[in-house]
Amino acid sequence: MNHTDPDRTERELTEALAALAGGVHAAPDAYRTARGEWLRRERRRRLVLAVLITVVFALATLIGLWVLNEAPSRPGAIFSGLGHDPGTSLP
């Protein structure tokens, strides 16, 4: 079993990560590009949500109108006024 000094391992790991990070260079306009992309996605999300809400509202309205249109135009047996006299008790 190989026993290494914890300070040595930490130092070597720090040097390796520093060398790796030293080779990374950000583009000069990286923040502006990332922010622009984020704003475009946010606008698109809001637009999709607004369209979805509009479609659901229109669909609910159309279904409601269709249901009201399908109701019978003549009065039914319950509201026809025929049969039971409101002044008398039921048998």
mmCIF file of C-alpha atoms in Angstrom:
data_model
loop_
_atom_site.group_PDB
_atom_site.id
_atom_site.type_symbol
_atom_site.label_atom_id
_atom_site.label_comp_id
_atom_site.label_asym_id
_atom_site.label_seq_id
_atom_site.Cartn_x
_atom_site.Cartn_y
_atom_site.Cartn_z
ATOM 1 C CA MET A 1 0.000 0.000 0.000
ATOM 2 C CA ASN A 2 1.394 3.372 -0.960
ATOM 3 C CA HIS A 3 1.192 5.953 1.822
ATOM 4 C CA THR A 4 1.469 9.516 0.535
ATOM 5 C CA ASP A 5 1.692 12.696 2.468
ATOM 6 C CA PRO A 6 -1.732 14.482 2.488
ATOM 7 C CA ASP A 7 -0.001 17.842 2.005
ATOM 8 C CA ARG A 8 1.808 16.512 -1.063
ATOM 9 C CA THR A 9 -1.431 15.186 -2.579
ATOM 10 C CA GLU A 10 -3.190 18.458 -1.922
ATOM 11 C CA ARG A 11 -0.296 20.462 -3.400
ATOM 12 C CA GLU A 12 -0.156 18.300 -6.553
ATOM 13 C CA LEU A 13 -3.909 18.507 -6.996
ATOM 14 C CA THR A 14 -3.809 22.289 -6.577
ATOM 15 C CA GLU A 15 -1.016 22.585 -9.175
ATOM 16 C CA ALA A 16 -2.873 20.346 -11.635
ATOM 17 C CA LEU A 17 -6.111 22.315 -11.286
ATOM 18 C CA ALA A 18 -4.258 25.627 -11.582
ATOM 19 C CA ALA A 19 -2.564 24.430 -14.786
ATOM 20 C CA LEU A 20 -5.903 23.285 -16.165
ATOM 21 C CA ALA A 21 -7.652 26.546 -15.234
ATOM 22 C CA GLY A 22 -4.777 28.585 -16.659
ATOM 23 C CA GLY A 23 -5.519 27.228 -20.117
ATOM 24 C CA VAL A 24 -9.129 28.418 -20.073
ATOM 25 C CA HIS A 25 -9.774 31.858 -21.529
ATOM 26 C CA ALA A 26 -13.256 33.338 -21.765
ATOM 27 C CA ALA A 27 -14.355 35.127 -24.883
ATOM 28 C CA PRO A 28 -14.477 38.921 -24.439
ATOM 29 C CA ASP A 29 -18.206 39.112 -25.140
ATOM 30 C CA ALA A 30 -19.182 35.855 -23.386
ATOM 31 C CA TYR A 31 -21.354 37.569 -20.779
ATOM 32 C CA ARG A 32 -23.189 39.676 -23.347
ATOM 33 C CA THR A 33 -23.809 36.613 -25.520
ATOM 34 C CA ALA A 34 -25.032 34.490 -22.615
ATOM 35 C CA ARG A 35 -27.296 37.281 -21.340
ATOM 36 C CA GLY A 36 -28.750 37.853 -24.808
ATOM 37 C CA GLU A 37 -29.445 34.154 -25.189
ATOM 38 C CA TRP A 38 -31.108 34.035 -21.771
ATOM 39 C CA LEU A 39 -33.300 37.063 -22.612
ATOM 40 C CA ARG A 40 -34.355 35.475 -25.918
ATOM 41 C CA ARG A 41 -35.340 32.268 -24.142
ATOM 42 C CA GLU A 42 -37.242 34.232 -21.478
ATOM 43 C CA ARG A 43 -39.171 36.194 -24.141
ATOM 44 C CA ARG A 44 -39.956 32.975 -25.979
ATOM 45 C CA ARG A 45 -41.200 31.306 -22.777
ATOM 46 C CA ARG A 46 -43.473 34.264 -22.044
ATOM 47 C CA LEU A 47 -44.813 34.300 -25.594
ATOM 48 C CA VAL A 48 -45.527 30.555 -25.522
ATOM 49 C CA LEU A 49 -47.285 30.945 -22.164
ATOM 50 C CA ALA A 50 -49.418 33.839 -23.454
ATOM 51 C CA VAL A 51 -50.396 31.854 -26.572
ATOM 52 C CA LEU A 52 -51.198 28.799 -24.470
ATOM 53 C CA ILE A 53 -53.404 30.823 -22.116
ATOM 54 C CA THR A 54 -55.193 32.400 -25.075
ATOM 55 C CA VAL A 55 -55.805 29.018 -26.714
ATOM 56 C CA VAL A 56 -57.122 27.468 -23.493
ATOM 57 C CA PHE A 57 -59.422 30.451 -22.870
ATOM 58 C CA ALA A 58 -60.742 30.392 -26.447
ATOM 59 C CA LEU A 59 -61.261 26.630 -26.296
ATOM 60 C CA ALA A 60 -63.138 26.875 -22.983
ATOM 61 C CA THR A 61 -65.322 29.646 -24.415
ATOM 62 C CA LEU A 62 -66.106 27.639 -27.546
ATOM 63 C CA ILE A 63 -66.932 24.516 -25.523
ATOM 64 C CA GLY A 64 -69.194 26.562 -23.254
ATOM 65 C CA LEU A 65 -71.018 28.081 -26.216
ATOM 66 C CA TRP A 66 -71.366 24.657 -27.825
ATOM 67 C CA VAL A 67 -72.828 23.185 -24.635
ATOM 68 C CA LEU A 68 -75.293 26.079 -24.338
ATOM 69 C CA ASN A 69 -76.266 25.625 -27.990
ATOM 70 C CA GLU A 70 -76.908 21.910 -27.458
ATOM 71 C CA ALA A 71 -79.422 22.581 -24.670
ATOM 72 C CA PRO A 72 -82.997 21.782 -25.744
ATOM 73 C CA SER A 73 -84.889 24.825 -26.930
ATOM 74 C CA ARG A 74 -88.270 23.584 -25.685
ATOM 75 C CA PRO A 75 -88.920 23.373 -21.948
ATOM 76 C CA GLY A 76 -88.342 19.971 -20.362
ATOM 77 C CA ALA A 77 -90.656 17.967 -18.134
ATOM 78 C CA ILE A 78 -89.256 19.544 -14.975
ATOM 79 C CA PHE A 79 -89.911 23.153 -15.941
ATOM 80 C CA SER A 80 -92.936 22.722 -18.203
ATOM 81 C CA GLY A 81 -95.458 23.649 -15.525
ATOM 82 C CA LEU A 82 -97.435 20.482 -16.243
ATOM 83 C CA GLY A 83 -98.230 17.862 -13.682
ATOM 84 C CA HIS A 84 -97.769 18.895 -10.039
ATOM 85 C CA ASP A 85 -99.514 21.938 -8.597
ATOM 86 C CA PRO A 86 -97.160 23.823 -6.254
ATOM 87 C CA GLY A 87 -100.003 24.428 -3.766
ATOM 88 C CA THR A 88 -100.657 20.748 -3.149
ATOM 89 C CA SER A 89 -98.550 18.161 -1.408
ATOM 90 C CA LEU A 90 -96.974 15.231 -3.192
ATOM 91 C CA PRO A 91 -98.706 11.814 -2.966
#
